[in-house]
Amino acid sequence: MNTIRPLVAGNWKMNGLSVGLEQAKLLANDLAGSQQYKCDVMLCPPATLLAQAHWQLKGTKVALGGQDCHSAVSGAHTGDISADMLKDAGAIAVIVGHSERRTNHKETDAQVSAKATAAHNAGLVAIICIGETLDERKGGKTLGVLTEQIKGSVPAGSTASNSVIAYEPIWAIGTGLTPTTAEVAEAHAHIRAELSKVMGSEGPATRILYGGSVKGSNAVELMGVANVNGALVGGASLKAEDFMGIIKAYA
Ligand code: PEP
């Protein structure tokens, strides 16, 4: 049985203009109803919307996170955003090492680790993403890949309070495909064991999210798997109604 308080986090990616914040307000209104859901809820909108979202969501049950940060505190890094800046705009967390960053921007485990440390130093929770490609899964390499990513991307100083792991099989992101519950259980149990090796006594208390084509229709099943402590959601987080369909798994 999971005793860790789950987190359902939505990653809006490069989607959303200020009008889209209407969905965030709808979500906050739904969460303000009498039904209490047994999970924390977070939205990670584009950085351009963070400050505005912060003011609109202040006092609600919707927390805010960034989607990426630079590993440096400040400096000559045109177009980048520091963890301190995200915090200043109202974020309490930041996603690091999303597979789209690892693939599109060739981010390495070492860079992801440095970003996670920057997040910790700024007082943000680092949501550290890991996950295998389809070729790696087909080649039976999934668990080995996860071990290497954990060793390389989870920095010293990571605790259950300042870090969340998101297991996102790359082939399941935005494709409508999901691993079987047995495959999710195997991956999450492996991640749990590896976290205990790198985080010691903090490992068993650290949240491990599942991400990849989570939607209302599969959320209860996926969130019910051992060692799944919530979800990182892409497409289905853009509309409040769809996102609520996932949060309701924790009714
Ligand atoms: C993601 O990109 O983190 C993600 C899980 O996307 P989707 O839910 O759309 O598969």
Coordinates of N, CA and C and ligand atoms in Angstrom, one line a residue:
M1 N 0.8 -1.2 0.0 CA 0.0 0.0 0.0 C 0.9 1.3 0.0
N2 N 0.5 2.2 -0.8 CA 1.2 3.5 -0.8 C 0.9 4.4 0.3
T3 N 1.9 4.8 1.1 CA 1.6 5.7 2.2 C 2.1 7.1 1.9
I4 N 2.8 7.2 0.8 CA 3.4 8.5 0.4 C 2.2 9.3 -0.2
R5 N 2.1 10.6 0.1 CA 1.1 11.5 -0.5 C 1.4 11.7 -2.0
P6 N 0.5 11.2 -2.8 CA 0.8 11.3 -4.3 C 0.7 12.8 -4.8
L7 N 1.3 12.9 -6.0 CA 1.3 14.2 -6.7 C 0.9 14.0 -8.1
V8 N -0.1 14.8 -8.5 CA -0.5 14.7 -9.9 C -0.1 16.1 -10.5
A9 N 0.9 16.0 -11.4 CA 1.5 17.2 -12.0 C 1.2 17.3 -13.5
G10 N 0.8 18.4 -13.9 CA 0.5 18.6 -15.4 C 1.6 19.5 -16.0
N11 N 2.1 19.0 -17.1 CA 3.2 19.6 -17.9 C 2.6 20.2 -19.2
W12 N 2.4 21.5 -19.2 CA 1.7 22.1 -20.4 C 2.7 22.2 -21.6
K13 N 4.0 21.9 -21.4 CA 5.0 22.0 -22.5 C 4.9 23.4 -23.1
M14 N 5.1 23.5 -24.4 CA 5.0 24.8 -25.1 C 3.6 25.0 -25.6
N15 N 2.7 25.0 -24.7 CA 1.3 25.2 -25.0 C 0.7 26.2 -24.0
G16 N -0.1 27.1 -24.5 CA -0.8 28.0 -23.6 C -0.4 29.5 -23.7
L17 N -1.4 30.3 -24.0 CA -1.3 31.7 -23.9 C -2.1 32.1 -22.7
S18 N -2.1 33.4 -22.4 CA -2.7 33.8 -21.1 C -4.2 33.4 -21.0
V19 N -4.8 33.4 -22.2 CA -6.3 32.9 -22.1 C -6.4 31.5 -21.6
G20 N -5.3 30.7 -21.8 CA -5.4 29.3 -21.4 C -5.4 29.2 -19.9
L21 N -5.1 30.2 -19.2 CA -5.1 30.2 -17.7 C -6.5 30.0 -17.2
E22 N -7.5 30.2 -18.1 CA -8.9 29.9 -17.7 C -9.0 28.5 -17.2
Q23 N -8.3 27.6 -17.9 CA -8.3 26.2 -17.5 C -7.7 25.9 -16.1
A24 N -6.7 26.7 -15.8 CA -6.1 26.6 -14.5 C -7.1 27.1 -13.4
K25 N -7.8 28.1 -13.7 CA -8.8 28.6 -12.7 C -9.9 27.6 -12.6
L26 N -10.4 27.0 -13.7 CA -11.4 26.0 -13.6 C -11.0 24.8 -12.7
L27 N -9.7 24.4 -12.9 CA -9.2 23.4 -12.1 C -9.2 23.7 -10.6
A28 N -8.7 24.9 -10.3 CA -8.7 25.4 -8.9 C -10.1 25.4 -8.3
N29 N -11.1 25.8 -9.1 CA -12.5 25.8 -8.7 C -13.0 24.4 -8.4
D30 N -12.7 23.5 -9.3 CA -13.1 22.1 -9.1 C -12.5 21.5 -7.8
L31 N -11.2 21.9 -7.5 CA -10.5 21.3 -6.4 C -11.0 22.0 -5.1
A32 N -11.6 23.2 -5.2 CA -12.1 23.9 -4.0 C -13.5 23.3 -3.6
G33 N -14.1 22.4 -4.3 CA -15.3 21.8 -4.0 C -15.2 20.9 -2.7
S34 N -16.3 20.3 -2.3 CA -16.4 19.6 -1.0 C -15.6 18.3 -1.1
Q35 N -15.4 17.7 -2.3 CA -14.7 16.5 -2.4 C -13.2 16.7 -2.2
Q36 N -12.6 16.0 -1.3 CA -11.2 16.1 -1.0 C -10.4 15.0 -1.7
Y37 N -9.5 15.4 -2.6 CA -8.7 14.4 -3.2 C -7.4 14.1 -2.5
K38 N -7.0 12.8 -2.4 CA -5.9 12.5 -1.6 C -4.6 12.6 -2.4
C39 N -4.4 13.7 -3.0 CA -3.1 13.9 -3.7 C -2.9 15.4 -3.8
D40 N -1.6 15.8 -4.0 CA -1.3 17.2 -4.3 C -1.4 17.4 -5.8
V41 N -1.7 18.6 -6.2 CA -1.9 18.9 -7.6 C -1.0 20.1 -8.0
M42 N -0.4 19.9 -9.2 CA 0.5 21.0 -9.7 C 0.4 21.2 -11.2
L43 N 0.5 22.4 -11.6 CA 0.6 22.7 -13.0 C 1.9 23.3 -13.3
C44 N 2.5 22.9 -14.5 CA 3.8 23.4 -14.9 C 3.5 24.1 -16.3
P45 N 3.0 25.3 -16.3 CA 2.7 26.0 -17.5 C 4.0 26.6 -18.1
P46 N 4.0 27.1 -19.3 CA 5.2 27.8 -19.9 C 5.7 28.9 -18.9
A47 N 6.9 29.2 -18.9 CA 7.5 30.2 -18.0 C 6.8 31.5 -18.1
T48 N 6.4 31.8 -19.4 CA 5.7 33.1 -19.6 C 4.4 33.3 -18.8
L49 N 3.8 32.2 -18.4 CA 2.6 32.3 -17.6 C 2.7 32.1 -16.1
L50 N 3.9 31.8 -15.7 CA 4.1 31.5 -14.3 C 3.6 32.6 -13.3
A51 N 4.1 33.8 -13.5 CA 3.8 34.9 -12.6 C 2.3 35.2 -12.6
Q52 N 1.7 35.2 -13.8 CA 0.3 35.5 -13.9 C -0.5 34.3 -13.2
A53 N -0.1 33.1 -13.5 CA -0.8 32.0 -12.8 C -0.6 32.0 -11.3
H54 N 0.5 32.4 -10.9 CA 0.8 32.5 -9.4 C -0.2 33.4 -8.8
W55 N -0.5 34.6 -9.4 CA -1.4 35.5 -8.7 C -2.8 35.0 -8.8
Q56 N -3.1 34.3 -9.9 CA -4.5 33.8 -10.1 C -4.8 32.6 -9.2
L57 N -3.7 31.8 -8.9 CA -4.0 30.6 -8.1 C -3.6 30.7 -6.7
K58 N -3.1 31.8 -6.3 CA -2.7 32.0 -4.9 C -3.9 31.6 -3.9
G59 N -3.5 30.8 -2.9 CA -4.5 30.3 -2.0 C -5.4 29.2 -2.4
T60 N -5.1 28.7 -3.7 CA -5.9 27.5 -4.2 C -5.1 26.2 -3.9
K61 N -5.6 25.1 -4.3 CA -4.9 23.8 -4.1 C -4.0 23.5 -5.3
V62 N -3.9 24.4 -6.2 CA -3.0 24.2 -7.4 C -1.7 24.8 -7.2
A63 N -0.6 24.0 -7.1 CA 0.7 24.5 -7.0 C 1.3 24.7 -8.4
L64 N 2.4 25.4 -8.4 CA 3.0 25.7 -9.8 C 4.4 25.2 -9.8
G65 N 4.8 24.8 -11.0 CA 6.2 24.3 -11.3 C 6.6 24.9 -12.6
G66 N 8.0 24.9 -12.8 CA 8.5 25.3 -14.1 C 8.8 24.0 -14.9
Q67 N 9.2 24.2 -16.1 CA 9.4 23.0 -17.0 C 10.9 22.6 -17.2
D68 N 11.7 23.6 -16.8 CA 13.2 23.4 -17.0 C 13.9 24.6 -16.3
C69 N 15.1 24.4 -15.9 CA 15.9 25.5 -15.4 C 17.3 25.4 -15.8
H70 N 18.1 26.4 -15.8 CA 19.5 26.4 -16.1 C 20.2 25.9 -14.8
S71 N 21.4 25.4 -14.9 CA 22.1 24.9 -13.7 C 22.8 26.1 -13.0
A72 N 23.0 27.2 -13.7 CA 23.7 28.4 -13.1 C 22.7 29.3 -12.4
V73 N 23.2 30.0 -11.4 CA 22.3 30.9 -10.7 C 21.9 32.1 -11.5
S74 N 22.9 32.6 -12.3 CA 22.6 33.8 -13.2 C 23.8 33.8 -14.2
G75 N 23.7 34.8 -15.1 CA 24.8 35.0 -16.0 C 24.5 35.1 -17.4
A76 N 25.5 34.9 -18.3 CA 25.3 35.1 -19.7 C 24.7 33.8 -20.4
H77 N 23.5 33.6 -20.2 CA 22.8 32.4 -20.8 C 21.5 32.9 -21.4
T78 N 21.6 33.5 -22.6 CA 20.5 34.1 -23.3 C 19.4 33.1 -23.5
G79 N 18.2 33.5 -23.1 CA 17.0 32.6 -23.3 C 16.8 31.6 -22.2
D80 N 17.7 31.5 -21.3 CA 17.6 30.5 -20.2 C 16.9 31.1 -19.0
I81 N 16.5 30.3 -18.1 CA 15.8 30.7 -16.9 C 16.4 30.0 -15.7
S82 N 16.8 30.7 -14.6 CA 17.4 30.1 -13.5 C 16.3 29.6 -12.5
A83 N 16.7 28.7 -11.6 CA 15.8 28.1 -10.6 C 15.3 29.3 -9.7
D84 N 16.1 30.2 -9.4 CA 15.7 31.3 -8.5 C 14.6 32.2 -9.2
M85 N 14.8 32.3 -10.5 CA 13.8 33.1 -11.3 C 12.4 32.4 -11.3
L86 N 12.4 31.1 -11.4 CA 11.2 30.3 -11.3 C 10.5 30.5 -10.0
K87 N 11.4 30.4 -8.9 CA 10.9 30.5 -7.6 C 10.3 31.9 -7.4
D88 N 11.0 32.9 -7.9 CA 10.5 34.3 -7.8 C 9.2 34.5 -8.5
A89 N 9.0 33.7 -9.5 CA 7.7 33.9 -10.3 C 6.6 33.1 -9.6
G90 N 6.9 32.3 -8.6 CA 5.8 31.6 -7.9 C 5.9 30.1 -8.0
A91 N 6.9 29.5 -8.6 CA 7.0 28.0 -8.7 C 7.5 27.5 -7.4
I92 N 7.1 26.2 -7.1 CA 7.6 25.5 -5.9 C 8.4 24.3 -6.4
A93 N 8.4 24.1 -7.7 CA 9.1 22.9 -8.2 C 9.5 23.2 -9.7
V94 N 10.4 22.3 -10.2 CA 10.7 22.4 -11.6 C 11.0 21.0 -12.1
I95 N 10.5 20.8 -13.3 CA 10.8 19.5 -14.0 C 12.2 19.6 -14.6
V96 N 13.1 18.6 -14.4 CA 14.4 18.6 -15.0 C 14.6 17.2 -15.7
G97 N 15.3 17.3 -16.9 CA 15.6 16.0 -17.6 C 14.4 15.4 -18.3
H98 N 13.4 16.2 -18.6 CA 12.3 15.6 -19.4 C 12.9 15.1 -20.7
S99 N 12.3 14.0 -21.2 CA 12.9 13.3 -22.4 C 13.0 14.3 -23.6
E100 N 12.0 15.2 -23.6 CA 12.1 16.2 -24.8 C 13.3 17.1 -24.6
R101 N 13.7 17.4 -23.4 CA 15.0 18.2 -23.2 C 16.2 17.3 -23.5
R102 N 16.1 16.0 -23.0 CA 17.2 15.1 -23.2 C 17.4 14.9 -24.7
T103 N 16.3 14.8 -25.5 CA 16.4 14.5 -26.9 C 16.6 15.7 -27.7
N104 N 15.8 16.7 -27.6 CA 15.9 17.9 -28.4 C 17.1 18.8 -28.1
H105 N 17.5 18.8 -26.9 CA 18.6 19.7 -26.4 C 19.8 18.9 -26.0
K106 N 19.8 17.6 -26.3 CA 20.9 16.7 -26.0 C 21.4 16.8 -24.5
E107 N 20.5 17.0 -23.6 CA 20.9 17.1 -22.2 C 21.4 15.7 -21.7
T108 N 22.5 15.8 -21.0 CA 23.1 14.6 -20.4 C 22.6 14.4 -19.0
D109 N 22.9 13.2 -18.4 CA 22.5 12.9 -17.0 C 23.3 14.0 -16.1
A110 N 24.5 14.3 -16.5 CA 25.3 15.2 -15.6 C 24.6 16.6 -15.6
Q111 N 24.1 17.0 -16.8 CA 23.5 18.3 -16.8 C 22.2 18.3 -16.0
V112 N 21.5 17.2 -16.2 CA 20.2 17.0 -15.4 C 20.5 17.1 -13.9
S113 N 21.5 16.4 -13.5 CA 21.9 16.4 -12.1 C 22.2 17.8 -11.6
A114 N 23.0 18.6 -12.5 CA 23.4 19.9 -12.1 C 22.1 20.8 -12.0
K115 N 21.2 20.6 -12.9 CA 19.9 21.4 -12.8 C 19.1 21.0 -11.6
A116 N 19.1 19.8 -11.2 CA 18.4 19.4 -10.0 C 19.1 20.0 -8.8
T117 N 20.4 20.1 -8.8 CA 21.1 20.7 -7.6 C 20.7 22.2 -7.6
A118 N 20.7 22.8 -8.8 CA 20.3 24.2 -8.8 C 18.9 24.4 -8.3
A119 N 18.0 23.5 -8.6 CA 16.6 23.6 -8.1 C 16.7 23.5 -6.6
H120 N 17.4 22.5 -6.1 CA 17.5 22.3 -4.6 C 18.0 23.6 -3.9
N121 N 19.1 24.1 -4.5 CA 19.7 25.3 -3.9 C 18.8 26.5 -3.9
A122 N 17.8 26.5 -4.9 CA 16.9 27.7 -4.9 C 15.7 27.4 -4.0
G123 N 15.6 26.2 -3.4 CA 14.5 25.9 -2.6 C 13.3 25.3 -3.4
L124 N 13.6 24.8 -4.6 CA 12.5 24.2 -5.4 C 12.7 22.6 -5.3
V125 N 11.5 22.0 -5.5 CA 11.5 20.5 -5.6 C 11.9 20.2 -7.1
A126 N 12.9 19.3 -7.2 CA 13.3 18.9 -8.6 C 12.5 17.7 -9.0
I127 N 11.7 17.8 -10.1 CA 11.0 16.6 -10.6 C 11.9 16.0 -11.7
I128 N 12.6 15.0 -11.3 CA 13.7 14.4 -12.2 C 13.1 13.3 -13.1
C129 N 13.2 13.5 -14.4 CA 12.5 12.5 -15.3 C 13.6 11.5 -15.8
I130 N 13.1 10.3 -15.9 CA 13.9 9.2 -16.4 C 13.0 8.3 -17.3
G131 N 13.6 7.5 -18.1 CA 12.8 6.6 -18.9 C 13.5 6.1 -20.1
E132 N 13.1 5.0 -20.6 CA 13.8 4.3 -21.7 C 13.1 4.6 -23.0
T133 N 13.9 4.4 -24.1 CA 13.3 4.5 -25.5 C 12.7 3.1 -25.8
L134 N 12.0 3.1 -26.9 CA 11.3 1.8 -27.3 C 12.4 0.8 -27.7
D135 N 13.4 1.2 -28.3 CA 14.5 0.3 -28.7 C 15.1 -0.3 -27.4
E136 N 15.3 0.5 -26.4 CA 15.9 0.0 -25.2 C 15.0 -1.0 -24.5
R137 N 13.7 -0.7 -24.5 CA 12.7 -1.7 -24.0 C 12.7 -3.0 -24.7
K138 N 12.6 -2.8 -26.1 CA 12.6 -4.1 -26.9 C 13.9 -4.9 -26.7
G139 N 15.0 -4.2 -26.4 CA 16.3 -4.8 -26.2 C 16.5 -5.4 -24.8
G140 N 15.5 -5.2 -24.0 CA 15.6 -5.8 -22.6 C 16.5 -4.9 -21.7
K141 N 16.7 -3.6 -22.1 CA 17.6 -2.8 -21.4 C 17.0 -1.8 -20.4
T142 N 15.7 -1.9 -20.3 CA 15.0 -0.9 -19.5 C 15.6 -0.7 -18.1
L143 N 15.7 -1.7 -17.3 CA 16.1 -1.6 -15.9 C 17.5 -1.0 -15.8
G144 N 18.4 -1.5 -16.7 CA 19.8 -1.0 -16.8 C 19.8 0.5 -17.1
V145 N 19.0 0.9 -18.0 CA 18.9 2.3 -18.4 C 18.5 3.2 -17.2
L146 N 17.5 2.7 -16.5 CA 16.9 3.4 -15.4 C 18.0 3.5 -14.3
T147 N 18.7 2.5 -14.1 CA 19.8 2.5 -13.0 C 20.8 3.6 -13.4
E148 N 21.2 3.6 -14.7 CA 22.3 4.6 -15.1 C 21.7 6.0 -15.0
Q149 N 20.5 6.2 -15.3 CA 19.9 7.5 -15.3 C 19.8 8.0 -13.8
I150 N 19.4 7.1 -12.9 CA 19.3 7.5 -11.5 C 20.7 7.8 -11.0
K151 N 21.6 7.0 -11.3 CA 23.0 7.2 -10.8 C 23.5 8.6 -11.3
G152 N 23.2 8.9 -12.6 CA 23.7 10.1 -13.2 C 22.9 11.4 -13.0
S153 N 21.6 11.2 -12.7 CA 20.7 12.4 -12.7 C 20.2 12.8 -11.3
V154 N 20.4 11.9 -10.4 CA 19.9 12.3 -9.0 C 21.1 12.7 -8.2
P155 N 21.2 14.0 -7.9 CA 22.4 14.5 -7.3 C 22.5 14.2 -5.8
A156 N 23.7 14.3 -5.2 CA 23.9 14.2 -3.8 C 23.1 15.3 -3.2
G157 N 22.5 15.1 -2.0 CA 21.7 16.1 -1.4 C 20.2 16.0 -1.7
S158 N 19.9 15.0 -2.6 CA 18.5 14.7 -2.9 C 17.8 14.1 -1.7
T159 N 16.6 14.6 -1.4 CA 15.8 14.0 -0.3 C 14.4 13.8 -0.8
A160 N 13.6 13.1 0.0 CA 12.2 12.9 -0.3 C 11.5 14.2 -0.4
S161 N 12.0 15.2 0.3 CA 11.3 16.5 0.3 C 11.7 17.4 -0.9
N162 N 12.9 17.3 -1.3 CA 13.3 18.2 -2.4 C 13.3 17.5 -3.8
S163 N 13.0 16.3 -3.9 CA 13.0 15.6 -5.1 C 11.9 14.6 -5.4
V164 N 11.5 14.6 -6.6 CA 10.4 13.6 -7.1 C 11.0 13.0 -8.3
I165 N 10.8 11.7 -8.5 CA 11.3 11.0 -9.7 C 10.1 10.8 -10.6
A166 N 10.2 11.1 -11.9 CA 9.1 10.8 -12.8 C 9.6 9.7 -13.8
Y167 N 9.0 8.5 -13.7 CA 9.3 7.5 -14.7 C 8.5 7.7 -15.9
E168 N 9.1 8.0 -17.0 CA 8.3 8.3 -18.3 C 9.0 7.5 -19.4
P169 N 8.4 6.3 -19.7 CA 8.9 5.6 -20.9 C 8.7 6.5 -22.1
I170 N 9.8 6.8 -22.8 CA 9.7 7.8 -23.9 C 8.7 7.4 -24.9
W171 N 8.6 6.1 -25.2 CA 7.6 5.6 -26.2 C 6.2 5.7 -25.8
A172 N 6.0 6.0 -24.5 CA 4.6 6.2 -24.1 C 4.1 7.7 -24.0
I173 N 5.1 8.6 -24.2 CA 4.8 10.0 -24.1 C 4.0 10.5 -25.4
G174 N 2.8 10.9 -25.2 CA 2.0 11.5 -26.3 C 1.6 10.6 -27.3
T175 N 1.8 9.3 -27.1 CA 1.5 8.3 -28.2 C 0.2 7.5 -27.9
G176 N -0.3 7.6 -26.7 CA -1.5 6.8 -26.4 C -1.2 5.4 -26.0
L177 N 0.1 5.1 -26.1 CA 0.6 3.7 -25.6 C 1.0 3.8 -24.2
T178 N 0.7 2.8 -23.4 CA 1.2 2.7 -22.0 C 1.7 1.3 -21.8
P179 N 2.7 1.2 -20.9 CA 3.2 -0.1 -20.5 C 2.1 -0.9 -19.8
T180 N 2.2 -2.2 -19.7 CA 1.2 -2.9 -18.9 C 1.5 -2.6 -17.4
T181 N 0.5 -2.9 -16.6 CA 0.7 -2.6 -15.2 C 1.8 -3.4 -14.6
A182 N 2.0 -4.6 -15.1 CA 3.2 -5.4 -14.7 C 4.5 -4.7 -15.0
E183 N 4.6 -4.1 -16.2 CA 5.8 -3.4 -16.6 C 6.0 -2.2 -15.8
V184 N 4.9 -1.5 -15.5 CA 5.0 -0.3 -14.6 C 5.5 -0.7 -13.2
A185 N 4.9 -1.8 -12.7 CA 5.2 -2.3 -11.4 C 6.7 -2.6 -11.3
E186 N 7.2 -3.3 -12.4 CA 8.6 -3.7 -12.4 C 9.5 -2.5 -12.4
A187 N 9.2 -1.6 -13.3 CA 10.1 -0.4 -13.4 C 10.1 0.4 -12.0
H188 N 8.9 0.6 -11.5 CA 8.8 1.4 -10.2 C 9.5 0.7 -9.1
A189 N 9.4 -0.6 -9.0 CA 10.0 -1.3 -7.9 C 11.5 -1.2 -8.1
H190 N 12.0 -1.3 -9.3 CA 13.4 -1.1 -9.6 C 13.9 0.3 -9.2
I191 N 13.1 1.3 -9.6 CA 13.5 2.7 -9.3 C 13.6 2.8 -7.8
R192 N 12.6 2.3 -7.1 CA 12.5 2.4 -5.6 C 13.8 1.8 -5.0
A193 N 14.2 0.6 -5.5 CA 15.4 0.0 -5.0 C 16.7 0.8 -5.3
E194 N 16.7 1.3 -6.5 CA 17.9 2.1 -6.9 C 18.0 3.4 -6.1
L195 N 16.8 4.0 -5.8 CA 16.8 5.3 -5.0 C 17.3 5.0 -3.6
S196 N 17.0 3.9 -3.1 CA 17.6 3.6 -1.7 C 19.1 3.5 -1.8
K197 N 19.6 3.1 -2.9 CA 21.1 3.0 -3.0 C 21.7 4.4 -3.1
V198 N 21.1 5.3 -3.8 CA 21.7 6.7 -4.0 C 21.2 7.7 -2.9
M199 N 20.0 7.4 -2.4 CA 19.4 8.4 -1.4 C 19.4 7.9 0.0
G200 N 19.8 6.6 0.2 CA 19.7 6.0 1.5 C 18.3 6.0 2.1
S201 N 18.2 6.4 3.3 CA 16.9 6.3 4.0 C 15.8 7.2 3.4
E202 N 16.2 8.1 2.5 CA 15.2 9.0 1.9 C 14.5 8.3 0.7
G203 N 15.2 7.3 0.2 CA 14.6 6.6 -1.0 C 13.2 6.0 -0.8
P204 N 13.0 5.3 0.3 CA 11.6 4.7 0.4 C 10.5 5.8 0.5
A205 N 10.8 7.0 0.9 CA 9.8 8.0 1.1 C 9.7 9.0 -0.1
T206 N 10.5 8.7 -1.1 CA 10.5 9.6 -2.3 C 9.4 9.3 -3.3
R207 N 8.7 10.3 -3.8 CA 7.6 10.1 -4.7 C 8.1 9.7 -6.1
I208 N 7.6 8.6 -6.6 CA 7.9 8.2 -8.0 C 6.6 8.3 -8.8
L209 N 6.6 9.2 -9.7 CA 5.4 9.4 -10.6 C 5.6 8.6 -11.8
Y210 N 4.4 8.2 -12.4 CA 4.4 7.5 -13.7 C 4.0 8.6 -14.7
G211 N 4.6 8.7 -15.8 CA 4.2 9.6 -16.9 C 4.2 8.9 -18.3
G212 N 3.2 9.2 -19.1 CA 3.2 8.7 -20.4 C 1.8 8.2 -20.8
S213 N 1.0 9.1 -21.5 CA -0.3 8.8 -21.9 C -1.3 8.5 -20.8
V214 N -1.1 9.2 -19.6 CA -2.1 9.0 -18.5 C -3.3 9.8 -18.9
K215 N -4.5 9.2 -18.7 CA -5.7 9.9 -19.0 C -6.8 9.3 -18.0
G216 N -7.9 10.0 -18.0 CA -9.0 9.6 -17.0 C -9.3 8.1 -17.1
S217 N -9.3 7.6 -18.3 CA -9.7 6.2 -18.5 C -8.7 5.1 -18.0
N218 N -7.4 5.5 -17.8 CA -6.4 4.5 -17.3 C -5.8 4.9 -16.0
A219 N -6.2 6.1 -15.4 CA -5.6 6.6 -14.2 C -5.8 5.7 -13.0
V220 N -6.9 5.2 -12.8 CA -7.2 4.4 -11.6 C -6.3 3.1 -11.7
E221 N -6.2 2.5 -12.8 CA -5.4 1.3 -13.0 C -3.9 1.6 -12.8
L222 N -3.4 2.7 -13.4 CA -2.0 3.0 -13.3 C -1.6 3.5 -11.9
M223 N -2.5 4.4 -11.4 CA -2.2 4.9 -10.0 C -2.3 3.9 -8.9
G224 N -2.9 2.8 -9.2 CA -3.1 1.7 -8.3 C -1.9 0.8 -8.2
V225 N -0.9 0.9 -9.1 CA 0.2 0.0 -9.1 C 1.2 0.4 -7.9
A226 N 1.8 -0.7 -7.3 CA 2.7 -0.5 -6.2 C 3.8 0.5 -6.6
N227 N 4.2 1.4 -5.7 CA 5.3 2.3 -5.9 C 5.0 3.4 -6.9
V228 N 3.7 3.5 -7.4 CA 3.3 4.7 -8.2 C 2.7 5.7 -7.3
N229 N 3.4 6.8 -7.2 CA 2.9 7.8 -6.2 C 2.4 9.1 -6.9
G230 N 1.7 8.9 -8.0 CA 1.2 10.0 -8.7 C 1.5 9.9 -10.2
A231 N 1.2 11.0 -10.9 CA 1.4 11.1 -12.3 C 2.0 12.4 -12.8
L232 N 2.8 12.3 -13.9 CA 3.2 13.5 -14.6 C 2.5 13.4 -15.9
V233 N 1.7 14.4 -16.2 CA 0.7 14.3 -17.3 C 1.0 15.4 -18.3
G234 N 1.0 15.1 -19.6 CA 1.2 16.1 -20.6 C -0.1 16.5 -21.2
G235 N -0.5 15.9 -22.3 CA -1.7 16.3 -23.1 C -2.9 16.4 -22.2
A236 N -3.2 15.5 -21.4 CA -4.4 15.5 -20.6 C -4.4 16.5 -19.5
S237 N -3.4 17.3 -19.3 CA -3.4 18.4 -18.3 C -3.8 19.7 -18.9
L238 N -4.0 19.8 -20.2 CA -4.3 21.1 -20.8 C -5.7 21.6 -20.5
K239 N -6.6 20.6 -20.4 CA -8.0 21.0 -20.1 C -8.3 20.5 -18.7
A240 N -9.0 21.4 -17.9 CA -9.3 21.1 -16.5 C -10.1 19.8 -16.4
E241 N -11.1 19.7 -17.3 CA -12.0 18.5 -17.2 C -11.2 17.2 -17.3
D242 N -10.3 17.2 -18.3 CA -9.5 16.0 -18.5 C -8.5 15.7 -17.4
F243 N -7.9 16.8 -16.9 CA -7.0 16.7 -15.8 C -7.7 16.2 -14.5
M244 N -8.9 16.7 -14.3 CA -9.7 16.3 -13.1 C -10.0 14.8 -13.2
G245 N -10.2 14.3 -14.4 CA -10.5 12.9 -14.6 C -9.3 12.0 -14.1
I246 N -8.1 12.5 -14.1 CA -7.0 11.8 -13.5 C -6.9 12.0 -12.0
I247 N -7.1 13.2 -11.6 CA -7.0 13.5 -10.1 C -8.1 12.7 -9.4
K248 N -9.2 12.4 -10.1 CA -10.3 11.6 -9.4 C -9.9 10.2 -9.1
A249 N -8.8 9.8 -9.7 CA -8.2 8.4 -9.3 C -7.9 8.4 -7.8
Y250 N -7.7 9.6 -7.2 CA -7.4 9.7 -5.8 C -8.6 10.2 -5.0
A251 N -9.8 9.9 -5.4 CA -11.0 10.3 -4.7 C -11.1 9.5 -3.4
Ligands
PEP1 C1 5.0 14.2 -20.6 O1 5.4 14.7 -21.6 O2 5.6 14.3 -19.5 C2 3.8 13.3 -20.8 C3 3.6 12.4 -19.9 O3 3.0 13.5 -21.9 P1 1.6 12.8 -22.2 O4 0.8 12.7 -20.9 O5 1.0 13.6 -23.2 O6 2.0 11.4 -22.7

